[in-house]
Amino acid sequence: MREIKTVTVVGANGTMGYSVSGVFASFGNCKVYMVARKQEAADKAVLDAAGTVKADSVSKRLIAKTYEDLPEILPESDLVFESVAENIQLKKEINEKIAQYVRDDVIVATGTSGLSIDELSKTYPEKIRSRYTGTHFFNPPYQLQLCEVIPTSVTDKAWLKEYKDYLQKVLRRAVVEIKDEAGFLGNRIGFQLMNEVMQYAETHKDKGGIDYMDAILGSFSGRAMPPIVTVDFVGLDVHKAIVDNLYAKTNDYAHETYVLPKYAQAQIDKGEMGVKTGAGLYKSIKNEDGSKKRQVLDIATGSFRDMKKYDFPFVKNLTAALKISDYKGAFDSLKADGSLEAKLCLTFMLKYVLYSLATADAVAEKPGDADICMVTGFNWAPPIGVMVALGGAAETKKLMKEYIEADWLKKVDLDKLVNDNLKPEYDYRRYFRAGR
Amino acid sequence: MSKVYVLGGAQTDFERNWTKEGKGIFAILKEAMDDGLAAVGMTYEEIAKLNKDNRVAIFVGNFIAEKYCDQSHLGSLLTKINPNLYGVPSARYEAACASGSVALDAAITKVRAGDYDVAITIGWELMKTVSAKVGGDFLGHAADYQAEAKGVDFPFPTLFGKMADALIERYKLDETRFMKNLATISAINYENAKRNPQAQTRKWFMDEAQANDRGTATNMAVGGKIAISDCSQVTDGAAVVVVCNEKFAVEKKGSTAGIPIVKGWGHRVAPINFDLKMADSEFSACILPWTQKTVEDAYKRAGLSVNEMDFFETHDCFTSSEYAAIGCFGITEPGKEYEAIESGKISMRGDKPINPSGGLIGCGHPVGASGVRMMLDLYKQVTGQAGDYQVKDAKNGIMLNFGGTATTNYAYVIGM
């Protein structure tokens, strides 16, 4: 593989565009041409990129450029990273432009999270197409190391190995190779869970709905941020685009869990997308004394109300044990607790393990790739680690049969998916929090 | 006097923030002990059995839990993590950032003297319980607090900034070149940490250019010439090391083959105040003569010299302290440390690598744990268990751990 010294990022003014530029300029020690439509946007992107890696010294390797400069900078580039909006027509147009000026031995990567890599690669002549991949970083990439690499049907296998090595050893990415299927692996597992929790919020709206489900799946269950709070951060529009795409293009046992709940669509229709628009499923309002108050959407009424202070006994017992790192005691107490809330918490832990393993089986190279994706892409507990925390393969299978829909289990080979050969890629302990 | 064998141990992942996890002292003690015992093939039940005949004891290293965690009487806390530890002799040892080493000293000495067959040392510190500024004041208690730290923002960066000034003056160094040397030290430690799966900074970006670019928003000046990139980290962490006599080593492993021993040690205390230290060393060839003496004592007791050392773990609380340590180790003459830095001798590619683990700058510096973590890394290296940060064919290594401004100095030589 050519040494990667010069990189062009097209669409560098987007969050992923400038963050990825920062990664190439820092760990990669590359000169990076950051291309935006307007010079001012490119100039701003340069400042943003250095900020993402907390190193002003890299800014001297970041150069703001516009589309007019492509004929000049593309022939010099060893790698081109396309990071324009998720629109197949737009991407094809940009690809044609790129193909026009690059050298024959260039590497081209697309940052798409939803489009078919094979389809996108077709714009390129055969020579270049063999070094075209989906190279999917997670936001923010300095904090989240995951990089899903998606080859096409014609990707050069020997080159791919070197490219993955580069991403891993030079750019310090956690690299997994994933098949060209919608959502790849990380987003498919993550957004399946978040959307299903949103569906459960609807069916449990009389108990509190959104904040009720988030309180059941607090930081003690393996995620620093509860699932629906995460959706609010991601943005309902982005969430909808991802789950709609997954619903349209995948067809596994969890297919119906990708249906966006009506209340979420209603918020989108109102322009309330989440944190970025000031309100979504949660919002913060200022009290008269200036202090902030968190409110949550009440699904039944469609209006915001104050957050409830749920006081589930199972949470008290679970966190008391986690506080002293008694993980066995913690999950034994969860399993023994008969309350609806404890059962919902356990159910989602089990569903997370099953869907992770089933999806990794379908689109990844090995089960451990699910651990890598969820830890380094979402900062969630490693699914195989969750299985171990719950008592191992046999115990987890037993619980799955008790807590997961029978018609789902009929569609998977449980003994093949959940077995004692599975070893977690990461220590699970830090992901089960006793507070904050 | 019997030989003291190092059986191994474990450290926590220094990237973890236990306060964010909602976990405290008992959690970190439990996880470190669980992992440390598992690593040497011991169980709590086995400890209870050994304790029936008074064959085992526990030595706790911690600097200042009274401030960070509102807790004293630290030797007794382990009883809460497992009832099998009831009745086991256990006490806390303190010497600021050398607390881990003074605990190890007690453990090694008791085994050497034949008082116990097995000694477990656990060093720990939880530092993320407070803000950096408040923590900085706590750390000031490792200096002469009233005279050197009280009311000073970040007293230790300030003191080691003065150390940088003193090095330039004493050794008549070119300032630009010296600051670049410090940046190289920083970059090497960060680079080494990338290969250590339990290092705090393993995912961070740092290179020599960034480290040498001081006084910027991303590399703020914190004490005189010293900037953020010159500092070790604020870290939550614990490390466990188990040492034993020949009898237990044979009992446990069948023979002593392949088990490293403590070959030498040194322990010297320099004047506590930085200015007194500088006045004391005014006519010495070495700016830190007591630190140098500590290392020489360890070499002498081991019957070895710097020539036989395959690697070094040093107390790089700041880049200026690692700079001074190079001369103390005898890698170069005092005053010519730049030679070893500029030639790459102390990097992983050189023949005298310092801090393969990443050191305090790269791996992290949970104060009371650092000495124990260094000993664990010596063990890993000489037994070939250091994974991606293994020094090839490492037979002997030395650690230098100090408290305050190189006030309490400890050195250990471990080898096969």
Short mmCIF file of C-alpha atoms in Angstrom, two decimals, chain A:
data_model
loop_
_atom_site.label_atom_id
_atom_site.label_comp_id
_atom_site.label_asym_id
_atom_site.label_seq_id
_atom_site.Cartn_x
_atom_site.Cartn_y
_atom_site.Cartn_z
CA MET A 1 0.00 0.00 0.00
CA ARG A 2 1.18 3.55 -0.75
CA GLU A 3 2.26 5.51 2.28
CA ILE A 4 -0.59 7.83 3.20
CA LYS A 5 0.89 11.31 3.44
CA THR A 6 -1.74 13.49 1.85
CA VAL A 7 -5.46 13.17 2.42
CA THR A 8 -8.38 15.05 0.93
CA VAL A 9 -11.60 15.13 2.93
CA VAL A 10 -14.56 16.17 0.79
CA GLY A 11 -17.39 17.57 2.86
CA ALA A 12 -14.97 18.56 5.61
CA ASN A 13 -17.29 21.13 7.13
CA GLY A 14 -19.65 18.46 8.49
CA THR A 15 -19.05 17.09 12.00
CA MET A 16 -17.70 13.78 10.72
CA GLY A 17 -15.72 15.54 8.00
CA TYR A 18 -13.72 17.77 10.31
CA SER A 19 -13.41 15.16 13.06
CA VAL A 20 -11.99 12.60 10.63
CA SER A 21 -9.65 15.29 9.26
CA GLY A 22 -8.38 15.75 12.82
CA VAL A 23 -7.68 12.02 13.14
CA PHE A 24 -5.71 11.88 9.86
CA ALA A 25 -3.73 15.02 10.77
CA SER A 26 -2.88 13.87 14.31
CA PHE A 27 -2.39 10.11 14.54
CA GLY A 28 -1.84 9.84 10.79
CA ASN A 29 0.57 12.80 10.66
CA CYS A 30 -0.97 13.59 7.25
CA LYS A 31 -1.37 16.80 5.34
CA VAL A 32 -5.14 17.11 5.03
CA TYR A 33 -6.97 19.18 2.44
CA MET A 34 -10.31 20.02 3.96
CA VAL A 35 -12.79 20.68 1.20
CA ALA A 36 -16.10 22.54 1.62
CA ARG A 37 -18.29 24.39 -0.84
CA LYS A 38 -17.41 27.76 0.64
CA GLN A 39 -14.00 28.98 1.74
CA GLU A 40 -15.37 30.35 5.05
CA ALA A 41 -16.88 26.97 5.90
CA ALA A 42 -13.56 25.27 5.14
CA ASP A 43 -11.67 27.81 7.25
CA LYS A 44 -13.96 27.14 10.19
CA ALA A 45 -13.61 23.39 9.69
CA VAL A 46 -9.82 23.68 10.12
CA LEU A 47 -10.26 25.25 13.55
CA ASP A 48 -12.87 22.66 14.51
CA ALA A 49 -10.65 19.77 13.42
CA ALA A 50 -7.70 20.78 15.62
CA GLY A 51 -10.12 21.15 18.54
CA THR A 52 -11.44 17.62 18.19
CA VAL A 53 -8.02 16.09 18.84
CA LYS A 54 -7.06 18.66 21.49
CA ALA A 55 -3.86 19.54 19.68
CA ASP A 56 -3.28 22.97 18.15
CA SER A 57 -0.04 21.73 16.67
CA VAL A 58 -1.88 19.70 14.02
CA SER A 59 -3.51 22.79 12.51
CA LYS A 60 -0.41 23.43 10.42
CA ARG A 61 -1.20 20.20 8.57
CA LEU A 62 -4.83 21.20 7.89
CA ILE A 63 -5.49 23.20 4.74
CA ALA A 64 -8.87 24.74 3.87
CA LYS A 65 -9.91 24.22 0.25
CA THR A 66 -13.06 24.44 -1.89
CA TYR A 67 -14.46 22.28 -4.66
CA GLU A 68 -12.75 24.54 -7.21
CA ASP A 69 -9.41 23.30 -5.88
CA LEU A 70 -10.15 19.61 -6.50
CA PRO A 71 -8.33 19.43 -9.86
CA GLU A 72 -5.21 20.72 -8.12
CA ILE A 73 -5.29 18.74 -4.85
CA LEU A 74 -6.74 15.37 -5.89
CA PRO A 75 -3.77 14.25 -8.03
CA GLU A 76 -1.55 14.83 -4.99
CA SER A 77 -3.79 12.86 -2.61
CA ASP A 78 -2.97 9.35 -1.41
CA LEU A 79 -6.40 8.96 0.14
CA VAL A 80 -9.72 10.69 -0.49
CA PHE A 81 -12.38 10.57 2.20
CA GLU A 82 -15.85 11.44 0.98
CA SER A 83 -18.03 12.78 3.76
CA VAL A 84 -20.83 14.67 2.03
CA ALA A 85 -24.54 14.47 2.95
CA GLU A 86 -26.28 11.07 2.92
CA ASN A 87 -27.82 11.46 -0.52
CA ILE A 88 -26.99 8.87 -3.14
CA GLN A 89 -27.37 11.26 -6.07
CA LEU A 90 -25.12 13.85 -4.45
CA LYS A 91 -22.53 11.24 -3.54
CA LYS A 92 -22.51 9.89 -7.08
CA GLU A 93 -21.92 13.36 -8.50
CA ILE A 94 -19.05 13.96 -6.09
CA ASN A 95 -17.61 10.53 -6.86
CA GLU A 96 -17.59 11.32 -10.56
CA LYS A 97 -15.70 14.50 -9.85
CA ILE A 98 -13.21 12.65 -7.64
CA ALA A 99 -12.71 9.89 -10.21
CA GLN A 100 -11.84 12.50 -12.80
CA TYR A 101 -8.74 13.84 -11.02
CA VAL A 102 -7.29 11.14 -8.75
CA ARG A 103 -4.31 8.97 -9.50
CA ASP A 104 -4.91 5.33 -10.40
CA ASP A 105 -3.40 4.09 -7.13
CA VAL A 106 -5.46 6.32 -4.86
CA ILE A 107 -7.48 5.00 -1.91
CA VAL A 108 -11.07 6.23 -1.75
CA ALA A 109 -13.23 5.89 1.33
CA THR A 110 -16.80 6.91 1.98
CA GLY A 111 -18.08 7.80 5.42
CA THR A 112 -21.66 6.81 4.64
CA SER A 113 -23.59 5.12 7.40
CA GLY A 114 -26.67 4.20 5.41
CA LEU A 115 -25.96 3.72 1.73
CA SER A 116 -24.74 0.66 -0.15
CA ILE A 117 -20.99 0.73 -0.56
CA ASP A 118 -21.09 -1.52 -3.59
CA GLU A 119 -23.57 0.79 -5.28
CA LEU A 120 -21.48 3.88 -4.53
CA SER A 121 -18.27 2.22 -5.73
CA LYS A 122 -19.66 1.72 -9.23
CA THR A 123 -18.85 5.28 -10.25
CA TYR A 124 -15.16 4.42 -10.16
CA PRO A 125 -13.09 2.69 -12.82
CA GLU A 126 -12.02 -0.86 -11.94
CA LYS A 127 -8.48 0.16 -10.91
CA ILE A 128 -9.70 2.54 -8.24
CA ARG A 129 -12.75 0.53 -7.29
CA SER A 130 -10.54 -2.24 -5.91
CA ARG A 131 -9.40 0.22 -3.20
CA TYR A 132 -12.82 1.69 -2.42
CA THR A 133 -14.40 0.92 0.95
CA GLY A 134 -16.91 2.20 3.41
CA THR A 135 -14.80 3.50 6.26
CA HIS A 136 -17.30 4.27 8.96
CA PHE A 137 -16.06 6.33 11.91
CA PHE A 138 -18.22 7.08 14.94
CA ASN A 139 -18.88 10.48 16.39
CA PRO A 140 -16.80 11.86 18.05
CA PRO A 141 -13.96 9.76 16.63
CA TYR A 142 -11.32 11.02 19.06
CA GLN A 143 -13.38 9.57 21.91
CA LEU A 144 -14.93 6.65 20.02
CA GLN A 145 -12.32 4.53 18.24
CA LEU A 146 -14.64 2.31 16.23
CA CYS A 147 -14.03 2.13 12.51
CA GLU A 148 -16.19 -0.26 10.49
CA VAL A 149 -14.58 -1.16 7.19
CA ILE A 150 -16.94 -2.32 4.48
CA PRO A 151 -15.35 -3.77 1.35
CA THR A 152 -17.19 -4.24 -1.93
CA SER A 153 -17.46 -7.30 -4.12
CA VAL A 154 -14.32 -6.26 -6.01
CA THR A 155 -12.12 -5.01 -3.17
CA ASP A 156 -8.50 -6.16 -3.41
CA LYS A 157 -8.12 -8.54 -0.44
CA ALA A 158 -4.36 -8.14 0.01
CA TRP A 159 -4.66 -4.37 -0.06
CA LEU A 160 -7.60 -4.49 2.37
CA LYS A 161 -5.47 -6.20 4.98
CA GLU A 162 -2.85 -3.44 4.76
CA TYR A 163 -5.50 -0.75 4.86
CA LYS A 164 -7.07 -2.21 8.01
CA ASP A 165 -3.59 -2.41 9.53
CA TYR A 166 -3.07 1.26 8.77
CA LEU A 167 -6.37 2.23 10.38
CA GLN A 168 -5.56 0.14 13.42
CA LYS A 169 -1.88 0.79 14.01
CA VAL A 170 -1.44 4.31 12.66
CA LEU A 171 -4.83 5.94 13.13
CA ARG A 172 -5.38 3.97 16.39
CA ARG A 173 -8.85 2.78 15.36
CA ALA A 174 -10.71 -0.27 16.61
CA VAL A 175 -11.26 -1.92 13.24
CA VAL A 176 -13.93 -4.43 12.30
CA GLU A 177 -14.71 -5.68 8.79
CA ILE A 178 -18.43 -5.74 8.11
CA LYS A 179 -20.55 -6.90 5.18
CA ASP A 180 -22.26 -4.34 2.97
CA GLU A 181 -25.61 -4.53 4.74
CA ALA A 182 -27.72 -1.65 5.98
CA GLY A 183 -26.54 -0.07 9.22
CA PHE A 184 -23.43 -2.30 9.21
CA LEU A 185 -23.02 -3.69 12.75
CA GLY A 186 -22.70 -0.95 15.40
CA ASN A 187 -25.67 1.18 14.38
CA ARG A 188 -27.82 -1.86 13.73
CA ILE A 189 -27.34 -3.15 17.27
CA GLY A 190 -27.49 0.28 18.90
CA PHE A 191 -30.50 1.68 17.07
CA GLN A 192 -32.44 -1.56 17.30
CA LEU A 193 -32.22 -1.35 21.07
CA MET A 194 -32.98 2.35 21.28
CA ASN A 195 -36.00 2.08 19.00
CA GLU A 196 -37.39 -0.94 20.79
CA VAL A 197 -37.03 0.88 24.11
CA MET A 198 -38.95 3.78 22.53
CA GLN A 199 -41.67 1.33 21.50
CA TYR A 200 -41.80 0.00 25.05
CA ALA A 201 -42.13 3.58 26.29
CA GLU A 202 -45.30 3.81 24.21
CA THR A 203 -46.77 0.57 25.52
CA HIS A 204 -45.84 1.62 29.06
CA LYS A 205 -46.97 5.21 28.70
CA ASP A 206 -49.40 4.88 31.61
CA LYS A 207 -46.50 4.06 33.90
CA GLY A 208 -44.51 7.06 32.74
CA GLY A 209 -43.37 6.12 29.24
CA ILE A 210 -40.10 7.72 28.21
CA ASP A 211 -38.50 8.54 31.55
CA TYR A 212 -39.92 5.32 33.00
CA MET A 213 -38.03 3.18 30.46
CA ASP A 214 -34.89 5.28 30.82
CA ALA A 215 -35.03 4.91 34.61
CA ILE A 216 -35.29 1.13 34.19
CA LEU A 217 -32.30 1.14 31.86
CA GLY A 218 -30.09 3.46 33.90
CA SER A 219 -26.29 3.46 34.01
CA PHE A 220 -26.38 0.28 36.16
CA SER A 221 -27.54 -1.64 33.08
CA GLY A 222 -24.40 -1.09 31.01
CA ARG A 223 -24.74 2.34 29.39
CA ALA A 224 -23.56 5.63 30.84
CA MET A 225 -26.46 7.41 29.11
CA PRO A 226 -29.97 5.89 29.07
CA PRO A 227 -31.26 4.81 25.63
CA ILE A 228 -33.93 7.45 24.97
CA VAL A 229 -31.74 10.27 26.30
CA THR A 230 -29.22 9.04 23.72
CA VAL A 231 -31.82 9.30 20.94
CA ASP A 232 -32.49 12.86 22.05
CA PHE A 233 -28.76 13.60 21.71
CA VAL A 234 -28.45 11.89 18.34
CA GLY A 235 -31.49 13.79 17.05
CA LEU A 236 -34.88 12.30 16.16
CA ASP A 237 -34.38 13.06 12.45
CA VAL A 238 -31.11 11.13 12.37
CA HIS A 239 -32.63 8.33 14.44
CA LYS A 240 -35.59 8.09 12.06
CA ALA A 241 -33.36 8.00 8.99
CA ILE A 242 -31.38 5.11 10.46
CA VAL A 243 -34.32 3.00 11.68
CA ASP A 244 -36.34 3.61 8.50
CA ASN A 245 -33.36 2.51 6.44
CA LEU A 246 -32.93 -0.60 8.59
CA TYR A 247 -36.63 -1.38 8.35
CA ALA A 248 -36.54 -1.08 4.58
CA LYS A 249 -33.35 -3.03 3.97
CA THR A 250 -33.07 -5.71 6.63
CA ASN A 251 -35.38 -8.52 7.52
CA ASP A 252 -34.40 -10.34 10.68
CA TYR A 253 -36.41 -11.50 13.68
CA ALA A 254 -36.44 -8.00 15.14
CA HIS A 255 -37.80 -6.36 11.98
CA GLU A 256 -40.85 -4.80 13.62
CA THR A 257 -38.71 -3.19 16.32
CA TYR A 258 -37.46 -0.76 13.68
CA VAL A 259 -40.86 0.90 13.32
CA LEU A 260 -40.57 4.44 14.63
CA PRO A 261 -43.22 5.10 17.31
CA LYS A 262 -45.92 7.62 16.38
CA TYR A 263 -45.09 10.01 19.19
CA ALA A 264 -41.54 10.35 17.83
CA GLN A 265 -42.85 11.13 14.34
CA ALA A 266 -45.19 13.72 15.86
CA GLN A 267 -42.20 15.46 17.47
CA ILE A 268 -40.32 15.43 14.19
CA ASP A 269 -43.36 16.96 12.46
CA LYS A 270 -43.25 19.75 15.06
CA GLY A 271 -39.58 20.34 14.36
CA GLU A 272 -38.63 19.12 17.83
CA MET A 273 -35.65 16.92 17.00
CA GLY A 274 -33.87 16.71 20.33
CA VAL A 275 -31.04 18.54 22.05
CA LYS A 276 -30.02 20.37 18.88
CA THR A 277 -33.43 22.07 18.55
CA GLY A 278 -33.92 22.68 22.26
CA ALA A 279 -36.59 19.99 22.63
CA GLY A 280 -37.32 16.50 21.38
CA LEU A 281 -38.26 13.77 23.79
CA TYR A 282 -36.72 15.68 26.66
CA LYS A 283 -36.08 19.35 27.19
CA SER A 284 -34.47 21.62 29.73
CA ILE A 285 -36.35 24.68 30.90
CA LYS A 286 -35.25 27.48 33.16
CA ASN A 287 -37.00 28.01 36.47
CA GLU A 288 -37.77 31.53 37.64
CA ASP A 289 -34.69 31.48 39.90
CA GLY A 290 -32.47 30.67 36.89
CA SER A 291 -31.91 27.03 37.78
CA LYS A 292 -32.54 24.40 35.11
CA LYS A 293 -35.28 21.82 35.15
CA ARG A 294 -35.46 18.71 32.97
CA GLN A 295 -38.79 17.85 31.41
CA VAL A 296 -39.89 14.84 29.43
CA LEU A 297 -42.49 14.27 26.74
CA ASP A 298 -45.60 12.65 28.16
CA ILE A 299 -46.67 10.27 25.42
CA ALA A 300 -50.30 10.11 26.54
CA THR A 301 -50.85 13.88 26.43
CA GLY A 302 -48.26 14.85 23.84
CA SER A 303 -46.98 17.63 26.10
CA PHE A 304 -43.93 18.02 28.34
CA ARG A 305 -44.10 17.37 32.05
CA ASP A 306 -41.58 17.37 34.91
CA MET A 307 -39.42 14.27 35.21
CA LYS A 308 -40.61 11.72 37.74
CA LYS A 309 -38.36 10.51 40.52
CA TYR A 310 -38.77 6.78 40.15
CA ASP A 311 -37.72 4.76 43.15
CA PHE A 312 -37.51 1.15 42.02
CA PRO A 313 -36.38 -1.25 44.79
CA PHE A 314 -34.50 -3.39 42.24
CA VAL A 315 -32.30 -0.40 41.36
CA LYS A 316 -31.46 0.16 45.01
CA ASN A 317 -30.33 -3.44 45.48
CA LEU A 318 -28.49 -3.61 42.18
CA THR A 319 -26.54 -0.40 42.69
CA ALA A 320 -25.73 -1.22 46.33
CA ALA A 321 -23.92 -4.33 45.10
CA LEU A 322 -22.28 -2.57 42.14
CA LYS A 323 -20.99 0.12 44.49
CA ILE A 324 -18.72 -2.48 46.12
CA SER A 325 -17.95 -4.23 42.81
CA ASP A 326 -20.02 -7.25 43.76
CA TYR A 327 -21.15 -7.94 40.21
CA LYS A 328 -22.43 -11.42 40.92
CA GLY A 329 -24.51 -10.16 43.84
CA ALA A 330 -25.81 -7.33 41.69
CA PHE A 331 -27.11 -9.50 38.87
CA ASP A 332 -28.32 -12.24 41.20
CA SER A 333 -30.49 -9.60 42.87
CA LEU A 334 -31.78 -8.43 39.49
CA LYS A 335 -32.68 -11.98 38.47
CA ALA A 336 -34.38 -12.70 41.79
CA ASP A 337 -36.44 -9.50 41.79
CA GLY A 338 -39.94 -10.22 40.53
CA SER A 339 -41.02 -6.63 39.82
CA LEU A 340 -42.12 -5.58 36.35
CA GLU A 341 -39.31 -3.02 36.21
CA ALA A 342 -36.59 -5.54 37.10
CA LYS A 343 -37.97 -7.89 34.47
CA LEU A 344 -37.91 -5.16 31.82
CA CYS A 345 -34.33 -4.31 32.71
CA LEU A 346 -33.25 -7.93 32.49
CA THR A 347 -35.24 -8.44 29.29
CA PHE A 348 -33.42 -5.63 27.54
CA MET A 349 -30.03 -6.89 28.73
CA LEU A 350 -30.88 -10.29 27.26
CA LYS A 351 -32.30 -8.89 24.03
CA TYR A 352 -29.15 -6.80 23.62
CA VAL A 353 -26.94 -9.88 23.94
CA LEU A 354 -29.05 -11.93 21.55
CA TYR A 355 -29.42 -9.28 18.86
CA SER A 356 -25.71 -8.43 19.05
CA LEU A 357 -24.66 -12.04 18.59
CA ALA A 358 -27.25 -12.77 15.90
CA THR A 359 -26.32 -9.67 13.91
CA ALA A 360 -22.57 -10.23 14.28
CA ASP A 361 -23.18 -13.75 13.01
CA ALA A 362 -24.90 -12.31 9.96
CA VAL A 363 -22.62 -9.42 9.01
CA ALA A 364 -19.31 -9.59 10.91
CA GLU A 365 -16.26 -11.83 10.94
CA LYS A 366 -16.63 -13.04 14.52
CA PRO A 367 -18.95 -12.65 17.56
CA GLY A 368 -16.38 -10.49 19.37
CA ASP A 369 -16.86 -7.82 16.70
CA ALA A 370 -20.13 -6.97 18.45
CA ASP A 371 -18.16 -6.24 21.64
CA ILE A 372 -15.73 -4.06 19.69
CA CYS A 373 -18.55 -2.13 18.03
CA MET A 374 -20.58 -1.49 21.12
CA VAL A 375 -17.66 -0.61 23.41
CA THR A 376 -15.69 1.57 21.00
CA GLY A 377 -18.62 2.95 18.99
CA PHE A 378 -21.25 3.50 21.69
CA ASN A 379 -19.40 3.17 24.99
CA TRP A 380 -21.95 0.50 25.94
CA ALA A 381 -21.13 -2.67 27.86
CA PRO A 382 -19.68 -5.41 25.63
CA PRO A 383 -22.57 -7.80 24.80
CA ILE A 384 -20.47 -10.89 25.46
CA GLY A 385 -19.39 -9.26 28.72
CA VAL A 386 -23.07 -8.83 29.61
CA MET A 387 -23.55 -12.53 28.99
CA VAL A 388 -20.68 -13.30 31.37
CA ALA A 389 -22.01 -10.85 33.96
CA LEU A 390 -25.41 -12.55 33.83
CA GLY A 391 -23.81 -15.88 34.74
CA GLY A 392 -22.39 -17.28 31.50
CA ALA A 393 -23.73 -18.96 28.38
CA ALA A 394 -25.96 -21.64 29.92
CA GLU A 395 -27.55 -19.28 32.42
CA THR A 396 -28.06 -16.59 29.75
CA LYS A 397 -29.72 -19.08 27.41
CA LYS A 398 -32.02 -20.21 30.18
CA LEU A 399 -33.00 -16.62 30.91
CA MET A 400 -33.48 -15.85 27.22
CA LYS A 401 -36.00 -18.65 26.94
CA GLU A 402 -37.88 -17.17 29.87
CA TYR A 403 -37.75 -13.49 28.86
CA ILE A 404 -37.52 -13.22 25.07
CA GLU A 405 -40.45 -13.74 22.69
CA ALA A 406 -40.71 -17.41 21.67
CA ASP A 407 -41.25 -16.60 17.99
CA TRP A 408 -37.99 -14.66 17.98
CA LEU A 409 -36.09 -17.55 19.50
CA LYS A 410 -37.57 -19.87 16.89
CA LYS A 411 -35.79 -17.85 14.20
CA VAL A 412 -32.30 -18.17 15.67
CA ASP A 413 -29.98 -21.04 16.49
CA LEU A 414 -29.56 -20.21 20.16
CA ASP A 415 -27.03 -22.96 20.90
CA LYS A 416 -24.84 -21.80 18.06
CA LEU A 417 -25.04 -18.12 19.00
CA VAL A 418 -24.73 -18.32 22.79
CA ASN A 419 -22.01 -20.68 23.87
CA ASP A 420 -19.10 -21.09 26.24
CA ASN A 421 -16.53 -20.39 23.55
CA LEU A 422 -17.48 -16.73 23.59
CA LYS A 423 -14.87 -14.59 25.32
CA PRO A 424 -15.50 -10.90 25.95
CA GLU A 425 -13.13 -8.55 24.12
CA TYR A 426 -13.26 -6.14 27.08
CA ASP A 427 -13.62 -6.19 30.84
CA TYR A 428 -17.31 -5.53 31.46
CA ARG A 429 -16.97 -4.20 35.01
CA ARG A 430 -16.51 -0.51 34.28
CA TYR A 431 -19.70 -0.38 32.20
CA PHE A 432 -22.02 -1.24 35.06
CA ARG A 433 -22.19 1.93 37.10
CA ALA A 434 -23.46 2.41 40.61
CA GLY A 435 -24.19 6.09 40.19
CA ARG A 436 -23.99 9.23 38.07
#
